[in-house]
Amino acid sequence: MLWAEYDPLANRRLAILSPEGQMDEGWRPSELDDEALLHLYDRMVALRQADLLALNLQRAGRMGTYAPTLGQEAANIGSAALLQAEDWLVPSFRETGAMLLKGVSLKLIYLYWMGCEWGSHFPEEVRVLPICAPVSTQTLHGVGLSWAAQLKGENWVTLIYLGDGGTSKGDFHEAMNFAGTFQTPTVFFIQNNQFAISVPRTRQTASATLAQKAIAYGFPGIQVDGNDLMAVYLATREAVARARAGQGPCLIEAQTYRMGPHTTADDPTRYRSEAELKTQERFDPLLRVRLYLENRGLVNPETEAAREAQHLKWAQEQAREAEAAISYNPDEIFDYHFAELPPYLAEQKAYCQRFLAAKGESAHGQA
Ligand SMILES: Cc1ncc(C[n+]2csc(CCOP(=O)(O)OP(=O)(O)O)c2C)c(N)n1
């Protein structure tokens, strides 16, 4: 019913929790009691600490690159919170919080960004696909997974993440078309953080919203305030329930704002102003949940200082574990692309081994 009421073509957007931390209690889902809400907030704080540490690790030369989630904590946590163990989560590359919530360890996520591909080797039971750098290609993989559920008569739902820039890729449109045609149990979740590196949302499409793109493919779309944990949660709850009930796919456009750089290799001051960033800080998704919880006497400055310190310690431990697990084996560059290595690659592999042997290094990374 949210879908009918919040029609993107009628310029309606779901927003519940204000930037000042106020909301109409009538909207609060009964299962989100104080304890459950505090847990989601706690996950948002953990994510922010993990993100801030990753930026520091990269600056200190201990991480290759990193795509921060700063400012997108509500979109990450409020959506992934609705998944059950059997559901699949299909990330792009700005879903650290969603992946953590689904059971991927921060150690593995850090390992990936440290440049070690074993960081993509998630335990099978968490049901999360690897981080996907080629923009939007994951949308096709995700629809494939949800089609598999249909073919096998299984009950899992697939939640696919992509960015606003990802909606300009053909992959996204093929995935949407397939999902609509075959009514797969898919939820497309667009984190519209207003930028694709330096390209603003206005240069991606002439459509007034990204949510309305679903209409062309024969299923509903909704636009929500992506910095509002409640709005993200409620829209995803309905989308997941619809998909699980066999009512087909839907699309959620979460309007958020990327507060950090695109990645640590980016300098956002070249394409957006300090003033713009300052304005956006008022809409910080973490701040508004904290204000709401403060008003209800559930957190205070002391509990929050302790929480941040505890999560920073956890992130530091995970980083140390990741560093201890790094193993770069140059053979792996060759070993996993072909069942049988083509002769020209076999030659390169042999050359690489000879080169390393001459330098006194084994092909397994360590001297
Ligand atoms: C197919 C492909 N083309 C180009 C790139 C380079 N690239 C990496 S991220 C990115 C922008 C993605 O923007 P968006 O989908 O809005 O996601 P965001 O980074 O904002 O989360 C581009 C162009 C890529 N990784 N893959």
XYZ file of C-alpha atoms and ligand atoms in Angstrom:
393
model
C 0.000 0.000 0.000
C 2.964 2.314 0.441
C 3.538 1.976 -3.286
C 0.132 3.296 -4.248
C 0.303 6.177 -1.802
C 3.865 7.241 -2.579
C 3.653 7.433 -6.327
C 6.914 8.877 -7.703
C 5.029 10.316 -10.675
C 2.931 12.342 -8.253
C 6.153 13.701 -6.739
C 5.635 11.877 -3.449
C 8.537 10.717 -1.316
C 8.396 8.710 1.886
C 10.010 10.537 4.826
C 9.278 9.741 8.470
C 12.106 10.680 10.835
C 12.987 14.357 10.540
C 16.568 15.689 10.643
C 15.731 16.945 14.146
C 14.921 13.391 15.256
C 11.134 13.832 15.391
C 8.539 11.472 14.007
C 4.914 10.508 14.173
C 4.924 7.412 16.423
C 2.081 5.977 14.365
C 4.686 5.117 11.727
C 6.905 3.101 14.021
C 6.684 -0.592 13.111
C 5.701 -2.724 16.105
C 8.699 -5.044 15.705
C 11.041 -2.057 15.987
C 10.811 -1.736 19.758
C 13.445 0.291 21.604
C 15.847 -2.632 21.772
C 15.565 -3.421 18.056
C 15.929 0.227 17.096
C 18.935 0.651 19.357
C 20.507 -2.359 17.642
C 20.095 -0.813 14.170
C 21.504 2.473 15.445
C 24.425 0.576 16.978
C 25.122 -1.012 13.571
C 25.119 2.454 11.982
C 27.674 3.672 14.516
C 29.826 0.569 13.970
C 29.729 1.220 10.226
C 30.816 4.827 10.642
C 33.740 3.813 12.830
C 34.741 1.106 10.338
C 34.592 3.688 7.551
C 36.605 6.336 9.383
C 39.256 3.788 10.263
C 39.435 2.610 6.637
C 40.120 6.196 5.519
C 42.926 6.453 8.067
C 44.369 3.069 7.084
C 44.467 4.127 3.445
C 46.118 7.446 4.283
C 48.702 5.550 6.347
C 49.501 3.282 3.394
C 47.893 0.230 4.992
C 44.998 -0.086 2.530
C 44.974 0.215 -1.263
C 41.799 2.185 -1.709
C 38.362 2.375 -0.093
C 34.856 3.536 -1.074
C 33.431 5.200 2.037
C 29.811 4.824 3.067
C 29.834 8.071 5.078
C 26.343 9.578 5.016
C 24.766 6.383 3.661
C 24.434 4.506 6.950
C 20.629 4.589 7.036
C 20.367 3.351 3.447
C 22.771 0.487 4.215
C 21.398 -0.631 7.559
C 17.687 0.166 7.143
C 17.513 -1.999 4.014
C 19.702 -5.010 4.886
C 17.908 -5.281 8.247
C 14.949 -6.860 6.466
C 16.806 -9.814 5.029
C 16.538 -13.283 6.482
C 19.317 -15.860 6.495
C 18.155 -17.553 3.271
C 17.926 -14.265 1.325
C 20.692 -13.070 -0.991
C 22.386 -9.701 -0.768
C 24.009 -8.457 -3.959
C 26.259 -5.474 -3.293
C 27.871 -2.915 -5.486
C 30.899 -1.465 -3.636
C 29.358 1.029 -1.153
C 27.517 -1.453 1.017
C 29.982 -2.162 3.831
C 27.229 -1.771 6.434
C 24.685 -3.924 4.627
C 27.263 -6.682 4.155
C 28.279 -6.560 7.804
C 24.655 -6.867 8.864
C 24.205 -9.932 6.639
C 27.181 -11.611 8.299
C 30.308 -10.745 6.284
C 33.216 -9.934 8.607
C 34.889 -6.532 8.510
C 38.184 -8.414 8.296
C 37.220 -9.769 4.860
C 35.921 -6.411 3.641
C 39.164 -4.722 4.715
C 41.175 -7.533 3.144
C 39.455 -6.884 -0.193
C 40.276 -3.167 -0.056
C 43.845 -4.024 0.944
C 44.087 -5.569 -2.494
C 43.820 -9.225 -1.542
C 41.159 -11.039 -3.568
C 40.647 -13.585 -0.798
C 38.675 -10.791 0.822
C 35.922 -11.673 -1.669
C 35.789 -15.253 -0.465
C 32.788 -14.939 1.831
C 31.474 -17.974 3.699
C 28.748 -19.502 1.519
C 26.135 -19.410 4.247
C 26.112 -15.601 4.517
C 24.647 -15.454 1.002
C 26.358 -12.279 -0.105
C 27.916 -11.959 -3.559
C 31.410 -10.431 -3.741
C 31.884 -6.664 -3.930
C 31.254 -5.733 -7.553
C 33.402 -2.986 -9.075
C 32.164 -3.133 -12.713
C 29.233 -0.753 -12.383
C 25.766 -2.364 -12.495
C 26.905 -5.794 -13.679
C 25.748 -7.138 -10.306
C 22.134 -6.291 -11.203
C 22.127 -9.127 -13.755
C 23.754 -11.567 -11.333
C 21.162 -10.615 -8.721
C 18.191 -11.128 -11.000
C 19.683 -14.489 -11.956
C 19.752 -15.448 -8.293
C 16.145 -14.463 -7.763
C 15.091 -16.293 -10.934
C 16.853 -19.364 -9.505
C 14.648 -19.102 -6.407
C 11.620 -19.114 -8.663
C 12.807 -22.076 -10.752
C 13.745 -24.104 -7.691
C 10.562 -23.239 -5.813
C 12.618 -21.648 -3.019
C 11.511 -18.764 -0.899
C 14.550 -16.504 -0.936
C 14.447 -12.863 -1.929
C 17.366 -11.041 -3.565
C 18.233 -7.485 -2.578
C 20.357 -5.788 -5.246
C 22.200 -2.544 -4.565
C 23.367 -0.041 -7.139
C 24.168 3.653 -7.374
C 22.452 6.454 -9.296
C 25.200 6.262 -11.923
C 24.520 2.545 -12.264
C 21.047 3.283 -13.613
C 22.614 4.583 -16.834
C 24.099 1.188 -17.650
C 22.368 -1.197 -20.053
C 22.833 -4.000 -17.497
C 20.422 -2.260 -15.122
C 17.732 -1.972 -17.791
C 18.134 -5.580 -18.872
C 17.937 -6.712 -15.261
C 14.825 -4.593 -14.640
C 13.193 -5.861 -17.810
C 13.874 -9.485 -16.965
C 12.692 -9.067 -13.377
C 9.456 -7.445 -14.514
C 8.772 -9.924 -17.291
C 9.376 -12.986 -15.149
C 8.096 -11.399 -11.910
C 11.192 -12.491 -10.003
C 11.456 -11.974 -6.222
C 13.880 -9.072 -6.548
C 14.281 -5.781 -4.709
C 16.359 -3.195 -6.564
C 17.785 -0.710 -4.086
C 19.326 2.436 -5.552
C 21.549 4.402 -3.236
C 21.133 7.717 -4.982
C 24.004 9.559 -3.316
C 23.795 12.334 -5.951
C 27.129 11.562 -7.623
C 28.819 9.045 -9.873
C 32.368 10.092 -9.036
C 32.137 13.739 -10.228
C 29.043 13.352 -12.426
C 25.908 14.707 -10.724
C 22.594 12.900 -10.713
C 21.151 15.486 -13.143
C 23.543 14.200 -15.836
C 22.350 10.594 -15.528
C 18.763 10.900 -16.709
C 16.074 13.379 -17.715
C 13.534 11.479 -15.580
C 12.343 13.417 -12.541
C 13.054 10.444 -10.276
C 14.926 7.170 -10.512
C 12.034 5.415 -8.760
C 9.713 5.960 -11.713
C 11.951 3.855 -13.956
C 10.246 0.788 -12.460
C 6.936 1.796 -14.029
C 8.267 1.244 -17.553
C 9.163 -2.314 -16.573
C 5.761 -3.072 -15.129
C 6.413 -2.993 -11.401
C 6.272 -0.427 -8.623
C 8.951 2.017 -7.571
C 9.148 4.297 -4.565
C 11.332 7.221 -3.597
C 12.325 7.501 0.047
C 14.449 9.809 2.146
C 17.535 7.603 2.183
C 18.941 9.389 5.246
C 15.864 8.350 7.202
C 16.286 4.939 8.800
C 12.526 4.562 9.312
C 11.561 5.360 5.726
C 14.232 3.035 4.330
C 13.186 0.288 6.723
C 9.462 0.546 5.979
C 9.841 0.663 2.207
C 12.223 -2.300 2.226
C 9.950 -4.219 4.571
C 7.097 -3.896 2.133
C 9.280 -4.630 -0.898
C 10.720 -7.787 0.654
C 7.274 -8.963 1.814
C 5.835 -8.444 -1.685
C 8.687 -10.327 -3.314
C 8.458 -13.180 -0.817
C 4.722 -13.451 -1.356
C 5.291 -13.988 -5.092
C 4.096 -10.520 -6.085
C 7.225 -9.743 -8.069
C 9.979 -7.140 -8.023
C 10.083 -3.543 -6.914
C 12.477 -0.655 -6.910
C 13.455 1.638 -4.060
C 15.268 4.897 -4.699
C 16.904 6.032 -1.469
C 17.835 9.692 -1.785
C 20.975 10.168 0.206
C 24.237 12.088 -0.037
C 27.786 10.861 -0.266
C 29.519 12.846 2.492
C 32.978 11.468 1.748
C 35.015 11.139 -1.440
C 33.986 8.654 -4.151
C 36.977 6.596 -3.069
C 40.185 7.511 -1.329
C 41.596 8.219 -4.812
C 39.100 11.056 -5.375
C 39.242 14.764 -4.478
C 35.618 15.968 -4.214
C 36.625 19.605 -3.673
C 37.163 19.701 -7.458
C 33.462 19.313 -8.185
C 31.477 20.325 -5.103
C 31.692 23.166 -2.631
C 32.402 23.146 1.077
C 29.139 25.059 1.538
C 27.162 22.241 -0.092
C 28.779 19.692 2.183
C 28.082 21.841 5.255
C 24.394 22.061 4.282
C 24.224 18.300 3.958
C 25.720 17.682 7.399
C 22.399 18.785 8.862
C 20.806 15.758 7.213
C 23.300 13.256 8.619
C 21.403 9.948 8.925
C 23.194 8.942 12.115
C 22.552 12.200 13.895
C 18.779 12.061 13.542
C 18.470 8.550 15.007
C 20.734 9.595 17.851
C 18.579 12.673 18.549
C 15.456 10.514 18.517
C 16.998 8.024 20.943
C 18.322 10.854 23.140
C 14.852 12.343 23.371
C 13.616 8.978 24.582
C 16.391 8.754 27.172
C 17.946 5.686 25.515
C 21.374 7.174 24.793
C 23.404 10.094 26.127
C 26.850 11.611 25.432
C 28.554 9.122 27.793
C 26.964 6.009 26.284
C 27.827 7.294 22.814
C 31.465 8.074 23.564
C 31.781 4.526 24.933
C 29.990 3.034 21.923
C 32.246 4.806 19.440
C 35.380 3.754 21.329
C 34.187 0.144 21.476
C 33.454 0.008 17.748
C 36.732 1.687 16.839
C 38.567 -0.964 18.877
C 36.664 -3.700 17.030
C 37.533 -2.165 13.654
C 41.198 -1.874 14.620
C 41.261 -5.546 15.612
C 39.618 -6.536 12.331
C 42.214 -4.488 10.423
C 45.050 -6.261 12.247
C 43.483 -9.644 11.461
C 43.123 -8.656 7.817
C 46.759 -7.591 7.603
C 47.838 -10.895 9.136
C 45.772 -12.781 6.535
C 47.203 -11.027 3.475
C 48.748 -13.399 0.998
C 49.491 -12.307 -2.513
C 50.211 -15.218 -4.778
C 50.936 -13.969 -8.306
C 50.006 -17.414 -9.681
C 46.384 -16.636 -8.800
C 46.256 -13.901 -11.427
C 46.523 -16.710 -13.967
C 44.809 -19.582 -12.209
C 41.160 -18.585 -11.946
C 40.123 -17.205 -15.312
C 40.417 -20.227 -17.596
C 39.842 -23.934 -17.075
C 42.858 -24.433 -19.326
C 45.387 -21.654 -19.487
C 45.891 -20.376 -23.082
C 49.524 -20.756 -24.204
C 50.285 -17.015 -24.151
C 49.172 -16.800 -20.497
C 51.033 -19.982 -19.554
C 54.120 -18.296 -20.969
C 53.491 -15.154 -18.923
C 52.954 -17.222 -15.785
C 56.271 -19.019 -16.303
C 57.983 -15.677 -16.950
C 56.504 -14.245 -13.750
C 57.749 -17.236 -11.747
C 61.243 -16.959 -13.231
C 61.284 -13.228 -12.532
C 60.325 -13.708 -8.885
C 62.781 -16.592 -8.446
C 65.571 -14.381 -9.798
C 64.648 -11.777 -7.182
C 64.723 -14.438 -4.496
C 60.957 -14.346 -3.931
C 58.650 -17.320 -4.120
C 55.508 -17.171 -6.232
C 53.562 -17.204 -2.974
C 54.189 -13.622 -2.100
C 56.683 -13.946 0.744
C 60.432 -13.790 0.305
C 31.570 -0.593 -16.165
C 32.320 0.438 -15.397
N 32.507 1.657 -15.927
C 33.173 2.595 -15.229
C 33.672 2.304 -13.978
C 34.400 3.385 -13.187
N 33.533 3.776 -12.071
C 33.696 3.270 -10.850
S 32.544 3.816 -9.796
C 31.821 4.776 -10.963
C 30.637 5.633 -10.649
C 29.540 4.866 -9.992
O 28.556 5.762 -9.581
P 27.232 5.283 -8.890
O 26.652 4.130 -9.622
O 26.352 6.464 -8.697
O 27.703 4.708 -7.489
P 28.487 5.462 -6.301
O 29.951 5.323 -6.619
O 28.050 6.871 -6.268
O 28.137 4.713 -5.076
C 32.476 4.652 -12.178
C 32.100 5.356 -13.403
C 33.469 1.002 -13.477
N 33.898 0.652 -12.267
N 32.773 0.102 -14.185
